[in-house]
Coordinates of C-alpha atoms (C1' of nucleotides) in Angstrom, one line a residue:
Chain A
M1299 CA -4.8 130.4 182.0
S1300 CA -4.5 134.1 181.0
D1301 CA -2.6 135.2 177.9
L1302 CA 0.2 136.5 180.1
A1303 CA 0.6 133.2 181.9
A1304 CA 0.7 131.4 178.5
A1305 CA 3.4 133.8 177.3
L1306 CA 5.4 133.3 180.5
D1307 CA 5.1 129.6 180.0
V1308 CA 7.1 129.9 176.8
V1309 CA 9.5 132.9 177.4
G1310 CA 9.2 133.3 181.2
S1311 CA 12.2 131.1 182.1
R1312 CA 15.6 132.7 182.8
W1313 CA 17.6 133.8 179.7
A1314 CA 14.8 133.1 177.3
L1315 CA 13.9 136.7 176.5
L1316 CA 17.6 137.7 176.5
I1317 CA 18.3 135.1 173.9
V1318 CA 15.4 136.3 171.7
E1319 CA 16.6 139.9 172.2
R1320 CA 20.1 138.9 170.9
L1321 CA 18.6 137.2 167.9
L1322 CA 16.5 140.3 167.0
D1323 CA 19.8 141.6 165.5
G1324 CA 20.0 138.6 163.2
P1325 CA 21.0 134.9 163.4
Q1326 CA 23.7 134.0 165.8
R1327 CA 25.9 131.0 166.4
Y1328 CA 25.9 129.0 169.6
S1329 CA 29.3 130.1 170.8
D1330 CA 28.6 133.7 170.0
L1331 CA 25.3 133.6 172.0
Q1332 CA 27.1 132.0 174.9
R1333 CA 29.9 134.6 174.9
D1334 CA 27.7 137.6 174.4
L1335 CA 25.1 136.6 177.0
G1336 CA 27.7 135.2 179.5
M1337 CA 25.5 132.2 180.3
G1338 CA 26.5 128.6 180.9
T1339 CA 26.5 126.3 177.9
N1340 CA 24.1 123.8 179.5
M1341 CA 21.5 126.5 180.1
L1342 CA 21.9 127.8 176.6
A1343 CA 21.4 124.4 175.1
T1344 CA 18.3 123.8 177.2
R1345 CA 16.8 127.2 176.3
L1346 CA 17.5 126.8 172.6
R1347 CA 15.8 123.4 172.6
E1348 CA 12.8 124.8 174.4
L1349 CA 12.5 127.9 172.2
E1350 CA 12.9 125.8 169.1
A1351 CA 10.1 123.4 170.3
A1352 CA 7.9 126.5 171.0
G1353 CA 8.4 127.8 167.4
V1354 CA 10.3 130.9 168.5
L1355 CA 13.5 130.1 166.7
R1356 CA 15.0 127.5 164.4
R1357 CA 18.4 126.1 163.5
L1358 CA 20.1 127.0 160.3
P1359 CA 22.8 124.6 159.2
L1360 CA 25.9 126.6 158.1
R1361 CA 28.9 124.4 157.8
H1362 CA 29.9 120.9 158.8
N1363 CA 29.7 121.4 162.6
T1364 CA 28.4 125.0 162.6
R1365 CA 24.9 126.2 162.7
A1366 CA 23.1 129.5 163.3
Y1367 CA 20.0 130.2 165.4
A1368 CA 17.4 132.5 163.8
L1369 CA 14.1 133.8 165.0
T1370 CA 10.9 132.6 163.3
D1371 CA 7.9 135.0 162.7
R1372 CA 6.7 134.1 166.2
G1373 CA 10.1 135.0 167.7
R1374 CA 10.2 138.3 165.9
A1375 CA 6.7 139.1 167.1
L1376 CA 8.3 139.3 170.6
R1377 CA 10.0 142.6 169.7
D1378 CA 7.2 144.7 171.0
A1379 CA 7.2 143.0 174.4
I1380 CA 11.0 143.1 174.7
E1381 CA 11.1 146.8 173.8
A1382 CA 8.3 147.6 176.2
L1383 CA 10.2 145.9 179.0
G1384 CA 13.4 147.7 178.0
R1385 CA 11.6 151.0 178.0
W1386 CA 10.2 150.3 181.4
A1387 CA 13.6 149.6 182.8
A1388 CA 15.0 152.8 181.2
E1389 CA 12.1 154.9 182.5
Q1390 CA 12.9 153.6 186.0
N1391 CA 16.4 155.2 185.8
V1392 CA 14.9 158.5 184.6
A1393 CA 12.2 158.4 187.3
A1394 CA 14.7 157.8 190.0
H1395 CA 16.5 161.0 189.0
T1396 CA 13.6 163.3 188.3
R1397 CA 11.0 162.2 190.8
D1398 CA 10.8 160.9 194.4
E1399 CA 7.8 158.7 195.0
T1400 CA 8.1 157.8 198.6
P1401 CA 4.9 156.6 200.2
R1402 CA 4.0 158.3 203.4
E1403 CA 3.1 156.4 206.6
P1404 CA -0.3 157.5 208.1
G1405 CA 0.9 157.8 211.6
Chain B
M308 CA 23.6 145.2 181.6
S309 CA 21.0 145.8 178.9
D310 CA 17.6 147.5 179.8
L311 CA 15.9 144.1 179.2
A312 CA 18.2 142.4 181.7
A313 CA 17.5 145.2 184.2
A314 CA 13.8 144.7 183.8
L315 CA 14.0 141.0 184.2
D316 CA 16.1 141.5 187.3
V317 CA 13.0 143.1 188.9
V318 CA 10.0 141.4 187.3
G319 CA 11.7 138.3 185.7
S320 CA 11.1 135.9 188.6
R321 CA 8.1 133.6 188.6
W322 CA 4.7 135.1 189.4
A323 CA 6.0 138.7 189.5
L324 CA 4.3 139.9 186.3
L325 CA 1.2 137.9 187.1
I326 CA 0.9 139.7 190.4
V327 CA 1.3 143.0 188.7
E328 CA -1.2 142.1 186.1
R329 CA -3.8 141.3 188.8
L330 CA -3.1 144.6 190.5
L331 CA -3.7 146.5 187.3
D332 CA -7.4 146.0 188.1
G333 CA -6.9 147.8 191.3
P334 CA -5.6 147.1 194.8
Q335 CA -6.0 143.5 196.1
R336 CA -5.7 141.9 199.4
Y337 CA -3.1 139.1 200.2
S338 CA -5.6 136.3 200.4
D339 CA -7.4 137.4 197.3
L340 CA -4.2 137.4 195.3
Q341 CA -3.3 134.0 196.6
R342 CA -6.6 132.5 195.7
D343 CA -6.9 134.2 192.3
L344 CA -3.4 133.3 191.2
G345 CA -3.3 129.9 192.8
M346 CA 0.2 130.3 194.2
G347 CA 1.7 129.3 197.5
T348 CA 1.6 131.8 200.3
N349 CA 5.3 131.7 200.9
M350 CA 6.1 132.7 197.3
L351 CA 3.4 135.4 197.4
A352 CA 5.0 136.9 200.5
T353 CA 8.4 136.8 199.0
R354 CA 7.3 138.4 195.7
L355 CA 5.3 141.1 197.4
R356 CA 8.4 142.0 199.5
E357 CA 10.6 142.1 196.4
L358 CA 8.2 144.1 194.4
E359 CA 7.6 146.6 197.2
A360 CA 11.4 147.0 197.6
A361 CA 11.6 147.6 193.9
G362 CA 9.0 150.3 194.1
V363 CA 6.5 148.5 191.9
L364 CA 3.8 148.2 194.6
R365 CA 3.1 149.4 198.1
R366 CA 1.0 148.3 201.1
L367 CA -2.2 150.1 202.0
P368 CA -3.4 149.4 205.5
L369 CA -7.1 148.8 205.5
R370 CA -8.4 147.4 208.8
H371 CA -6.8 146.0 211.9
N372 CA -5.1 142.9 210.3
T373 CA -6.0 143.6 206.7
R374 CA -4.1 145.5 204.1
A375 CA -4.2 145.9 200.3
Y376 CA -1.5 145.9 197.8
A377 CA -1.6 148.6 195.2
L378 CA 0.7 149.5 192.2
T379 CA 2.8 152.5 192.2
D380 CA 3.3 154.6 189.1
R381 CA 6.3 152.4 188.3
G382 CA 4.1 149.3 188.6
R383 CA 1.3 150.8 186.4
A384 CA 4.0 151.6 183.8
L385 CA 4.4 147.8 183.3
R386 CA 1.0 147.7 181.6
D387 CA 2.4 148.2 178.1
A388 CA 4.9 145.3 178.6
I389 CA 2.2 143.0 180.1
E390 CA -0.2 143.8 177.3
A391 CA 2.4 143.2 174.7
L392 CA 3.2 139.8 176.1
G393 CA -0.5 139.0 176.4
R394 CA -1.0 140.0 172.7
W395 CA 1.9 137.8 171.7
A396 CA 0.5 134.8 173.4
A397 CA -3.0 135.5 171.9
E398 CA -1.5 135.8 168.4
Q399 CA 0.0 132.4 168.8
N400 CA -3.4 130.9 169.4
V401 CA -4.9 132.7 166.5
A402 CA -2.1 131.4 164.3
A403 CA -2.7 127.8 165.5
H404 CA -6.4 128.1 164.8
T405 CA -6.2 129.8 161.4
R406 CA -3.8 127.2 160.0
D407 CA -6.6 124.7 159.2
E408 CA -9.4 127.2 158.8
T409 CA -10.3 129.3 155.8
P410 CA -7.7 132.0 155.6
R411 CA -9.3 135.5 155.5
E412 CA -7.8 138.8 154.8
P413 CA -7.6 140.9 158.0
G414 CA -9.5 144.1 158.0
Chain C
dC989 C1' 46.3 108.9 162.9
dG990 C1' 46.1 113.4 166.0
dT991 C1' 44.7 118.3 166.5
dC992 C1' 41.5 122.0 166.3
dA993 C1' 37.0 124.1 166.2
dT994 C1' 32.2 123.9 167.1
dA995 C1' 28.1 122.3 169.5
dC996 C1' 26.6 120.3 172.7
dT997 C1' 26.0 116.7 177.2
dT998 C1' 26.9 115.1 181.9
dC999 C1' 27.8 115.7 186.7
dC1000 C1' 27.2 117.9 190.8
dA1001 C1' 26.3 121.9 193.9
dA1002 C1' 23.6 126.0 194.8
dA1003 C1' 19.5 128.6 194.5
dA1004 C1' 14.6 129.1 193.5
dT1005 C1' 10.2 127.3 193.8
dG1006 C1' 6.3 124.8 196.0
dA1007 C1' 3.2 122.3 199.4
dA1008 C1' 1.9 122.0 204.1
dA1009 C1' 1.9 123.2 208.6
dG1010 C1' 2.7 126.7 212.1
dT1011 C1' 2.8 131.6 214.1
dA1012 C1' 1.1 136.3 215.4
dC1013 C1' -2.4 139.7 215.8
dT1014 C1' -7.1 141.2 216.7
dG1015 C1' -12.1 141.5 216.6
dC1016 C1' -16.1 138.8 218.1
dC1017 C1' -19.0 135.7 220.8
dG1018 C1' -20.2 134.0 225.2
Chain D
dC1328 C1' -12.0 136.9 230.8
dG1329 C1' -11.1 132.7 227.3
dG1330 C1' -11.7 130.4 223.1
dC1331 C1' -12.8 130.7 218.0
dA1332 C1' -12.3 132.7 213.5
dG1333 C1' -10.2 135.6 209.9
dT1334 C1' -6.1 137.7 207.9
dA1335 C1' -1.3 138.0 206.9
dC1336 C1' 2.3 136.1 207.0
dT1337 C1' 6.8 132.5 208.5
dT1338 C1' 9.0 128.0 208.8
dT1339 C1' 10.2 123.6 207.2
dC1340 C1' 11.4 120.5 203.9
dA1341 C1' 11.1 118.2 199.3
dT1342 C1' 11.3 119.1 194.4
dT1343 C1' 12.7 121.8 190.4
dT1344 C1' 15.6 125.0 188.2
dT1345 C1' 19.8 127.2 187.5
dG1346 C1' 24.9 127.5 187.2
dG1347 C1' 29.9 126.0 186.8
dA1348 C1' 33.2 122.9 185.1
dA1349 C1' 34.5 119.1 182.8
dG1350 C1' 33.6 115.7 179.3
dT1351 C1' 31.7 113.9 174.7
dA1352 C1' 30.6 113.9 169.5
dT1353 C1' 31.6 115.3 164.9
dG1354 C1' 34.1 116.6 160.9
dA1355 C1' 37.7 119.3 158.4
dC1356 C1' 42.6 119.6 158.0
dG1357 C1' 47.2 117.8 157.9

DNA sequence: CGTCATACTTCCAAAATGAAAGTACTGCCG
DNA sequence: CGGCAGTACTTTCATTTTGGAAGTATGACG
């Protein structure tokens, strides 16, 4: 399995990278993540469990029934990849305005 | 929608980035992609259609019933993101190995 | 005891994914 | 000409993942 396939095995599922991106701004609580990302609570719980098991984030107990989710070093190391993907999407918009790359049919 | 979400909308589905990674080595034929990636032919056809529609790759007619798939400029621009993800996964392995080996100062 | 707030779990439908078989086109052999 | 083989898909159907909505668990507060 290539490195890329290994990475996608961990953060390739839906919402995973978006959760990590949110946590790059600092620890967040469950309900805040759910509201900010606009995702279902069942999916969020599943992803948080997977990402914690993968060592990307960890739970921080705050108060009695409140906790925060914070990135580990491994999670923070995803910043480069997340920013690269974000730059790519931003470039697409720019390219659509400045350049037309329509392939030509040979016939 | 954030830049990251926009990027994942295009290349966030299963196999999409793996296909692009393979094409970074140069144009490939359908059957070669299928064999090298080990993915089903229905999924490959679906992904290639989507990625072509998104302007990430294009079809190059070769022979009578043979064609190649090649990255566009937009597709090649994904190299940074793909390499960043690959480096992240590789770092994970290094960390797992160095945990019970003699720690050495890097460079 | 009941109410509120937070963090989930459960249930079920819809969509995506995957394996296997089938289709369409065309060059080649006889 | 007809059948066989190679390439690029499509179709069918089962499995897995995702998503929406409602339900559960826990503990502070009164």
